[in-house]
Tab-separated table of C-alpha atoms and ligand atoms in Angstrom:
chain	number	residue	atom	x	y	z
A	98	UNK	CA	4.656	-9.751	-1.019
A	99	UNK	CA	8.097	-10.070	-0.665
A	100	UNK	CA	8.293	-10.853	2.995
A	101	UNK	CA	5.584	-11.495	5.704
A	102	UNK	CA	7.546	-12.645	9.074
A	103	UNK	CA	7.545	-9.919	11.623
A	104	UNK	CA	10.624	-9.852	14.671
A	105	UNK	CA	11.663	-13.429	13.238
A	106	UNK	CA	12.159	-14.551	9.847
A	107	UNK	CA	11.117	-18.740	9.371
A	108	UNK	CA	11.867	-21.350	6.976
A	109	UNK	CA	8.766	-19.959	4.779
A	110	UNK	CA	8.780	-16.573	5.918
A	111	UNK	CA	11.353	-13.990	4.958
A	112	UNK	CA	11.275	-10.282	7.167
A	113	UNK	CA	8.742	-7.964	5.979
A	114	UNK	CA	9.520	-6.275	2.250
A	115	UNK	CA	6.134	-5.277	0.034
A	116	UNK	CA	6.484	-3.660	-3.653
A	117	UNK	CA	2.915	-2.048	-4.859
A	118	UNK	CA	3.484	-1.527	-8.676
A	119	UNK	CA	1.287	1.613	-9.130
A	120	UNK	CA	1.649	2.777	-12.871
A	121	UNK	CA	4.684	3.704	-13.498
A	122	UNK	CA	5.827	4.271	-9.754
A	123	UNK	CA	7.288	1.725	-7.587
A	124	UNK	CA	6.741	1.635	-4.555
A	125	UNK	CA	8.784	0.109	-2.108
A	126	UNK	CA	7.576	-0.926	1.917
A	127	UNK	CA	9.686	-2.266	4.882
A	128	UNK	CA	12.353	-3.902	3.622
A	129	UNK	CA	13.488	-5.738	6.325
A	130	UNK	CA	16.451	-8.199	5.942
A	131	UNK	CA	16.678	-10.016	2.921
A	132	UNK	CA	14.554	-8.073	0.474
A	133	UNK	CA	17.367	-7.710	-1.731
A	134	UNK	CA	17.208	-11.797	-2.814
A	135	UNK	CA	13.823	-11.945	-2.276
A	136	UNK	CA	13.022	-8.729	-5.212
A	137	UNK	CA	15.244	-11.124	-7.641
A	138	UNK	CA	12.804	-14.058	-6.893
A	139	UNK	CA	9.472	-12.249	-7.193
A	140	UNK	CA	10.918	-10.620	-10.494
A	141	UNK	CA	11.112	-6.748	-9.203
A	142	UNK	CA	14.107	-5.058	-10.950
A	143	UNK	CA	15.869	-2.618	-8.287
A	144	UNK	CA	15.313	-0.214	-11.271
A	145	UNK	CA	11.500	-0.778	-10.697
A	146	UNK	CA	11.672	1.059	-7.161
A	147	UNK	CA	10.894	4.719	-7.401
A	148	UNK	CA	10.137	5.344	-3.593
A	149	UNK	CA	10.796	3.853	-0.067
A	150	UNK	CA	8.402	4.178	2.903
A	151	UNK	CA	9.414	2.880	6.079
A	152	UNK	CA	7.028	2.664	8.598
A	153	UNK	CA	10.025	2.469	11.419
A	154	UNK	CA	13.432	1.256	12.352
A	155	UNK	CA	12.816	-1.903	13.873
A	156	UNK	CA	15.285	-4.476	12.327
A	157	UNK	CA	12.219	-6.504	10.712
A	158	UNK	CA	10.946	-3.257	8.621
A	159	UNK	CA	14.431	-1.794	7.690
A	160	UNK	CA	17.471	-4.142	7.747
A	161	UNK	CA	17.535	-4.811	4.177
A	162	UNK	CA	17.533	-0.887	3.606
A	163	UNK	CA	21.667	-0.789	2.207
A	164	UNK	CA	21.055	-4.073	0.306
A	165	UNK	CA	18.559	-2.698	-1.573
A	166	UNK	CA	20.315	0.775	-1.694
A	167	UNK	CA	23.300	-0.820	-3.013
A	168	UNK	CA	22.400	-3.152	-5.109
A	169	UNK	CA	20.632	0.019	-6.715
A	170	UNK	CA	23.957	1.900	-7.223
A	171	UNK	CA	25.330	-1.418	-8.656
A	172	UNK	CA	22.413	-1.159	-11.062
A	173	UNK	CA	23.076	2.725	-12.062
A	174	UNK	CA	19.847	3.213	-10.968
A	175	UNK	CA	19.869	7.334	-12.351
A	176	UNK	CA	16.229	7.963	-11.497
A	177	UNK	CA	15.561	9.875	-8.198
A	178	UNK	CA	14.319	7.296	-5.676
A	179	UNK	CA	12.704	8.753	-2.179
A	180	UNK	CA	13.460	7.408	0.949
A	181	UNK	CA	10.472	8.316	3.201
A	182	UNK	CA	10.522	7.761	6.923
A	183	UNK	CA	9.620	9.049	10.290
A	184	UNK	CA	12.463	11.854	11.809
A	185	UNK	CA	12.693	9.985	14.761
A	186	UNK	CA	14.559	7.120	12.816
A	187	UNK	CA	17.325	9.771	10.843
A	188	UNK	CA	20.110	7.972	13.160
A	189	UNK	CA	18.960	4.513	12.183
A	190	UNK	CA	18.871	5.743	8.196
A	191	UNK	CA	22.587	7.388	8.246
A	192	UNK	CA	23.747	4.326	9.783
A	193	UNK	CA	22.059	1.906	7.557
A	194	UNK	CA	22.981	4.121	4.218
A	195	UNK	CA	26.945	3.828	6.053
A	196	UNK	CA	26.667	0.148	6.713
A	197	UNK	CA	29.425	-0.890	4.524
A	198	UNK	CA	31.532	0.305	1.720
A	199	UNK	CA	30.123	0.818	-1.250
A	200	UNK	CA	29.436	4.114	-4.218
A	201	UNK	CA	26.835	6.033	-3.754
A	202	UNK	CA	25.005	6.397	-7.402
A	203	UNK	CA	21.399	6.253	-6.617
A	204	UNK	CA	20.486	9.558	-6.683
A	205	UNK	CA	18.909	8.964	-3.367
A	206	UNK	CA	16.158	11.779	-1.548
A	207	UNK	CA	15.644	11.331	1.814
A	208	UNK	CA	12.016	12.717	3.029
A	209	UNK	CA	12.110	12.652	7.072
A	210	UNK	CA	8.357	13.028	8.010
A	211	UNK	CA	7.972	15.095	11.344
A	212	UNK	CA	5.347	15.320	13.982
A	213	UNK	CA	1.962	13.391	13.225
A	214	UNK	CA	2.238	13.158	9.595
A	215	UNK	CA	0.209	14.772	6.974
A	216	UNK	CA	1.163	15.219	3.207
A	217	UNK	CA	4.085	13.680	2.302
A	218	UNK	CA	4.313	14.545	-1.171
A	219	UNK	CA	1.289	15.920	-3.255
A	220	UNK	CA	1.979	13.904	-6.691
A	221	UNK	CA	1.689	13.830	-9.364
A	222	UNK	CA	0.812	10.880	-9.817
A	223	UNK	CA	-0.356	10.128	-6.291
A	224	UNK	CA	-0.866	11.781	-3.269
A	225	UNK	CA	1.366	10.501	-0.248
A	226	UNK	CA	0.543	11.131	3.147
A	227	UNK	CA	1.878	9.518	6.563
A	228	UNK	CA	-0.033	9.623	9.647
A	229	UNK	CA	1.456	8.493	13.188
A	230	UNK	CA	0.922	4.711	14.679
A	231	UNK	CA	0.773	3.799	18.233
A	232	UNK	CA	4.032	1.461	18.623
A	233	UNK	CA	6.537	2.957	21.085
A	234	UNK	CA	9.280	4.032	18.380
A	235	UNK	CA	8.836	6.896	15.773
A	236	UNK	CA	6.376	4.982	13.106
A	237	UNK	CA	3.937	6.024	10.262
A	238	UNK	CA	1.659	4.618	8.246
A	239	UNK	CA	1.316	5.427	5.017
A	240	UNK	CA	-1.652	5.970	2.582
A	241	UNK	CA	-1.142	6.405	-1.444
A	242	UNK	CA	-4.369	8.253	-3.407
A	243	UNK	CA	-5.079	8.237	-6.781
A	244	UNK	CA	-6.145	11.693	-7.836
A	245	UNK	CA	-9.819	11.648	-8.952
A	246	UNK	CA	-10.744	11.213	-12.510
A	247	UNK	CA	-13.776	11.283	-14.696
A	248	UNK	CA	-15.438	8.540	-16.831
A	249	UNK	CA	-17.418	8.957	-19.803
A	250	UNK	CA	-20.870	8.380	-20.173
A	251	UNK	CA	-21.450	6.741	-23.835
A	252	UNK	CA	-25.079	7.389	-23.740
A	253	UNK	CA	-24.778	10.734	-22.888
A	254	UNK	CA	-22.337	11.470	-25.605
A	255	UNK	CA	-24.250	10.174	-28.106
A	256	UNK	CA	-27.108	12.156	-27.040
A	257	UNK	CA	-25.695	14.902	-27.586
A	258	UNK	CA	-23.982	13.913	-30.382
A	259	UNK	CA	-20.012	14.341	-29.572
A	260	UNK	CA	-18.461	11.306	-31.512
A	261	UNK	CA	-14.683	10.349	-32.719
A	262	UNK	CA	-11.972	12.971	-32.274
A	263	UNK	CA	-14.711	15.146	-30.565
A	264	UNK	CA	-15.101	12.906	-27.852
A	265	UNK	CA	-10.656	13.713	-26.673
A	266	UNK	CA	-11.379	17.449	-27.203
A	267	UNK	CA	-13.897	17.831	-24.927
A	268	UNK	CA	-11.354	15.982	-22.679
A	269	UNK	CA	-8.830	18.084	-23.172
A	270	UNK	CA	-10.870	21.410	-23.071
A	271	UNK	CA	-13.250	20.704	-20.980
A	272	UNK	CA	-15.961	22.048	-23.546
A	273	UNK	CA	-16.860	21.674	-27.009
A	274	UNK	CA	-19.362	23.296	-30.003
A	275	UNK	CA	-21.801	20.991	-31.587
A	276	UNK	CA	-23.862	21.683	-33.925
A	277	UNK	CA	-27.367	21.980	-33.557
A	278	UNK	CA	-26.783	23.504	-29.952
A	279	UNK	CA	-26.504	26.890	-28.936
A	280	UNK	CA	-24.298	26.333	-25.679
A	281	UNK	CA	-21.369	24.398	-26.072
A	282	UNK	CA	-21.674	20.342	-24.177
A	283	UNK	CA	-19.809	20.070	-21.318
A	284	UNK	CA	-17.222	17.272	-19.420
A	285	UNK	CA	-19.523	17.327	-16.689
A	286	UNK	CA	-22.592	16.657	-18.711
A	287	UNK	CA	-20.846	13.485	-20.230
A	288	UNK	CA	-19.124	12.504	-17.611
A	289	UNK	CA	-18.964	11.533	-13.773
A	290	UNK	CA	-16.766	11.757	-11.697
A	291	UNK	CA	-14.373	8.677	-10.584
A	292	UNK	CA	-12.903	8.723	-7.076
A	293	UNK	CA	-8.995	7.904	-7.334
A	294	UNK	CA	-8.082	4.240	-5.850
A	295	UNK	CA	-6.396	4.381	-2.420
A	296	UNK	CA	-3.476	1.937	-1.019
A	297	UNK	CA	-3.019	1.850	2.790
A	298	UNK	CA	-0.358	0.683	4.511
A	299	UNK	CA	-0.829	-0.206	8.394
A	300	UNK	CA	2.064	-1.736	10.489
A	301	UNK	CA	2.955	-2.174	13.700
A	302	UNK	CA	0.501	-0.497	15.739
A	303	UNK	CA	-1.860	-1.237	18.250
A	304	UNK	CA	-5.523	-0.467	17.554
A	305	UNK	CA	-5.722	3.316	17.411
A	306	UNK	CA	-8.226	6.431	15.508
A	307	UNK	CA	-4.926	6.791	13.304
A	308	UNK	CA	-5.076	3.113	11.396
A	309	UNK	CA	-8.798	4.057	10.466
A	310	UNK	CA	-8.196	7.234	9.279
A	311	UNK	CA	-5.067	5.872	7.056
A	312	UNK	CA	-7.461	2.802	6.214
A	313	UNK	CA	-10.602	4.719	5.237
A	314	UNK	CA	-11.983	3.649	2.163
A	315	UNK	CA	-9.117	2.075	1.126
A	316	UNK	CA	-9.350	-0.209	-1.998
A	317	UNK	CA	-6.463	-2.103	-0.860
A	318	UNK	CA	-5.651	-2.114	2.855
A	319	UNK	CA	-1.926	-3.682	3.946
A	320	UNK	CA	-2.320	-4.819	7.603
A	321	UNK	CA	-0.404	-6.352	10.411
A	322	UNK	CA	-1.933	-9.172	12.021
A	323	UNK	CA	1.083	-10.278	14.367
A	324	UNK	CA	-1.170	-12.232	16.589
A	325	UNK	CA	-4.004	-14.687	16.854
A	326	UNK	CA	-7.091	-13.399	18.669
A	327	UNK	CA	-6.025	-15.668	21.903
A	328	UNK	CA	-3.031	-14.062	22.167
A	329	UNK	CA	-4.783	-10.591	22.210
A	330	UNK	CA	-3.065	-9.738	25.852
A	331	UNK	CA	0.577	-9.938	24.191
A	332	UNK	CA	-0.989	-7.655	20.927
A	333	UNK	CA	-1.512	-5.290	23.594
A	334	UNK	CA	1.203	-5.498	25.159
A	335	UNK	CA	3.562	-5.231	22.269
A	336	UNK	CA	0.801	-2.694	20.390
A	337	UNK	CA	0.497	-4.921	17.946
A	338	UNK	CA	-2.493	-6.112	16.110
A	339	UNK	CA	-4.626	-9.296	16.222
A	340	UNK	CA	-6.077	-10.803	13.147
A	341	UNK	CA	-9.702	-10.081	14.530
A	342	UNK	CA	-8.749	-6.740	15.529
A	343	UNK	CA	-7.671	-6.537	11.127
A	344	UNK	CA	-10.377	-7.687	10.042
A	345	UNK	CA	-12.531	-5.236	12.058
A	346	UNK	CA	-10.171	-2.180	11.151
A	347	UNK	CA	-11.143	-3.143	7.428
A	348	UNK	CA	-14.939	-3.498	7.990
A	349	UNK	CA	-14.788	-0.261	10.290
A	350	UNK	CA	-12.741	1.654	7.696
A	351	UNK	CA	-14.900	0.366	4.400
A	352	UNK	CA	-11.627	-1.164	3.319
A	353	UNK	CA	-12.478	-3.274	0.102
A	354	UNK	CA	-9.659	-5.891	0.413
A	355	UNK	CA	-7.673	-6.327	3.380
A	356	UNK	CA	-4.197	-8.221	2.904
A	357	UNK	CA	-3.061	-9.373	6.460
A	358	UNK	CA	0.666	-10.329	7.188
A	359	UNK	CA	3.441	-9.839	9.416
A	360	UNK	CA	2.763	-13.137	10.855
A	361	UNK	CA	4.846	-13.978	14.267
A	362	UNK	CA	7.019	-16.819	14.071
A	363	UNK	CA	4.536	-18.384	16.717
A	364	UNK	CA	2.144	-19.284	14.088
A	365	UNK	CA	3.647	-21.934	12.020
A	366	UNK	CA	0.480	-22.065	9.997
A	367	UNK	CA	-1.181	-18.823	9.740
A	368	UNK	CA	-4.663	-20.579	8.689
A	369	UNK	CA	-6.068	-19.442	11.991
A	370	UNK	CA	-4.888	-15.656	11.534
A	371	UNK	CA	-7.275	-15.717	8.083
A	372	UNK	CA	-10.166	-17.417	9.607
A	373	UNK	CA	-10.215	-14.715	12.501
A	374	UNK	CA	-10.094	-11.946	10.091
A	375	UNK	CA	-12.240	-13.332	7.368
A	376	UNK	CA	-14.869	-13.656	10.338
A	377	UNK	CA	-14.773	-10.065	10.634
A	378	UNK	CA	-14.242	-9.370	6.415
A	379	UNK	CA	-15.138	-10.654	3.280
A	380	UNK	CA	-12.434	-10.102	0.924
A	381	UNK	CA	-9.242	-11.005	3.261
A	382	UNK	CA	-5.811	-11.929	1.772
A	383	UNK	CA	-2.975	-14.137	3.963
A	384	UNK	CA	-0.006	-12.960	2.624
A	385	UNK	CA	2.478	-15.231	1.304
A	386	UNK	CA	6.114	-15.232	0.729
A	387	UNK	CA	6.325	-13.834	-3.033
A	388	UNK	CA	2.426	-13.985	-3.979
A	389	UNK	CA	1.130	-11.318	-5.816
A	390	UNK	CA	-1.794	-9.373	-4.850
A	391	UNK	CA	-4.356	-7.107	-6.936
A	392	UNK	CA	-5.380	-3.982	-5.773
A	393	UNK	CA	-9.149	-5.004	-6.679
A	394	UNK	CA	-10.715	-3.475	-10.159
A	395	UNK	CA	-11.849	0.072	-10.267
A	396	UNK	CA	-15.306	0.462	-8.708
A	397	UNK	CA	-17.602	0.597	-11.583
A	398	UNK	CA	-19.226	4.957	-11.034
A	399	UNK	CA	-22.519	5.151	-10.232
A	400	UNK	CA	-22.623	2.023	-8.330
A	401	UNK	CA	-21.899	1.341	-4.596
A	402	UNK	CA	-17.922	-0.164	-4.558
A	403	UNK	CA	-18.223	-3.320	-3.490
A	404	UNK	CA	-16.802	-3.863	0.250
A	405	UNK	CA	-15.930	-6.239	1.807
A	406	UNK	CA	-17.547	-5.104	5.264
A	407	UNK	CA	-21.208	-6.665	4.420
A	408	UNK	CA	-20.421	-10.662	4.341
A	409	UNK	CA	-17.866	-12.153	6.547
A	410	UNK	CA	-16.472	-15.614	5.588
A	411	UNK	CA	-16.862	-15.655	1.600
A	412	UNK	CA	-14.515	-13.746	0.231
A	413	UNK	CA	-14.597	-13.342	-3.301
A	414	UNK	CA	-10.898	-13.774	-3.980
A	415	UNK	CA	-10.172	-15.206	-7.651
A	416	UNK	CA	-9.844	-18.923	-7.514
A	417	UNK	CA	-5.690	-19.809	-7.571
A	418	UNK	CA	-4.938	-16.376	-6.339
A	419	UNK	CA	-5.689	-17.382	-2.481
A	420	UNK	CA	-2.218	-18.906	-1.117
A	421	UNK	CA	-3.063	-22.723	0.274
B	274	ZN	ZN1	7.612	-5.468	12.915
């Protein structure tokens, strides 16, 4: 969490920025003014960054767009890096990439995203997709999949008597001879198969079918929760969310751990903006200035993943994790 203020930054709060370390990609959300500092305190090289979703081009979500940019080219950053956005916003992007003088040396992509959304890049190694938010300007939200693997079985295998080496051959092949069999043992008679994890990212939006479709299942669901349930009128007037209305997207969805931020500077203490979503979710995270999250452990196959949805108010965050 590299920033969790929404319009306003605050003494505690800088303007949005999030980084989701996913393998080796880097993923890179919102960075609204100041992200540039705020990567050097939370420890996240600029070389770390592989990709850059904006959601949309309000100053809070994008202002820190040629910092980052540039202090990339300082950096030699060589890898390709992909700037992902909504069309709508290509004005806002030239002008932010021509803010100031500077070289050029990221090898920068830019990936406009037209219409509703869809697939934004197939992967490997994850599936991007953007789907349209209800918040006046051009914005997306943005979902990242893990493609779906396979575990093995131990007792299985040993059943059937593939052991050692054998055991990465029939990975790789997909079959493999044993003796004492006729037919040769297969992955899928060893193995099940292990849904990919999901990241969602929902901002600015009011409530709408699109955050529950981006949210759906999600092991890890990023969420705006601008407002306090008694200020629900102004959440709905700015299509925002409110904390309550986050917590239910998560239940609703089958989210497993909702992280809510994007606090308004109204909220000086944003204890009441987690007790209104934990009321609706278990596993609820108020996002902090430079904490670090975990997308929750891979659900174990075979068994039901754990979410959140079924016990409001005990969340089963790991002790010291939960910011004060
Ligand atoms: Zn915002």
């Amino acid at each position: 969490m590299l920033g969790t203020a929404s319009q306003a930054p605050t003494r505690y709060r800088n303007h949005n920025g999030y980084f989701l370390r996913w393998d080796d990609a880097g993923i890179l959300f919102d960075p609204g003014e100041g992200t540039q500092r705020q990567m050097i305190l939370a420890g996240v090289r600029s070389s770390s960054v592989t990709r850059i979703c904006v959601t949309h081009f309000h100053g809070d979500h994008c202002l820190g767009l040629p910092g980052v940019v540039q202090r990339m080219s300082l950096d030699g950053v060589s890898h390709p890096v992909d700037l992902c956005y909504p069309a709508g916003g290509q004005v806002f992007v030239e002008r932010l990439l021509g803010a100031s003088i500077f070289a050029m040396r990221v090898p920068l992509r830019l990936m406009p995203v037209t219409g509703d959304g869809g697939t934004v890049d197939e992967g490997p190694p994850h599936r991007l997709s953007a789907t349209r938010l209800d918040h006046g300007p051009d914005t997306l939200g943005w979902r990242i999949e893990e493609p779906p693997g396979r575990s093995m079985l131990p007792d299985r295998l040993e059943a059937l008597g593939v052991r050692g080496p054998d055991v990465g051959a029939l990975i790789e092949h997909g079959t493999i001879s044993v003796d004492g069999r006729s037919e040769p043992v297969t992955l899928e008679e060893v193995s099940v198969e292990r849904p990919g994890q999901v990241m969602a990212f929902v901002m600015d939006t009011g409530s709408c079918p699109a955050a529950l479709e981006l949210a759906r299942g999600a092991d890890l669901l990023v969420c705006e929760a601008t407002f306090a349930n008694a200020d629900a009128e102004l959440a709905t007037r700015y299509r925002h969310l409110t904390a309550g209305q986050a917590g239910r997207l998560a239940a609703e969805a089958g989210a497993r751990r909702l992280v809510i931020t994007h606090f308004s500077q109204r909220y000086p203490d944003a204890e009441v903006l987690l007790a209104e979503a934990s009321a609706e979710f278990a596993d609820v995270a108020c996002a902090g200035d430079l904490l670090t999250i975990p997308v929750p452990p891979r659900a174990v196959p075979g068994q039901r993943p754990d979410s959140g949805a079924r016990q409001p108010g005990s969340s089963s965050w790991p002790a010291g994790v939960r910011p004060k």
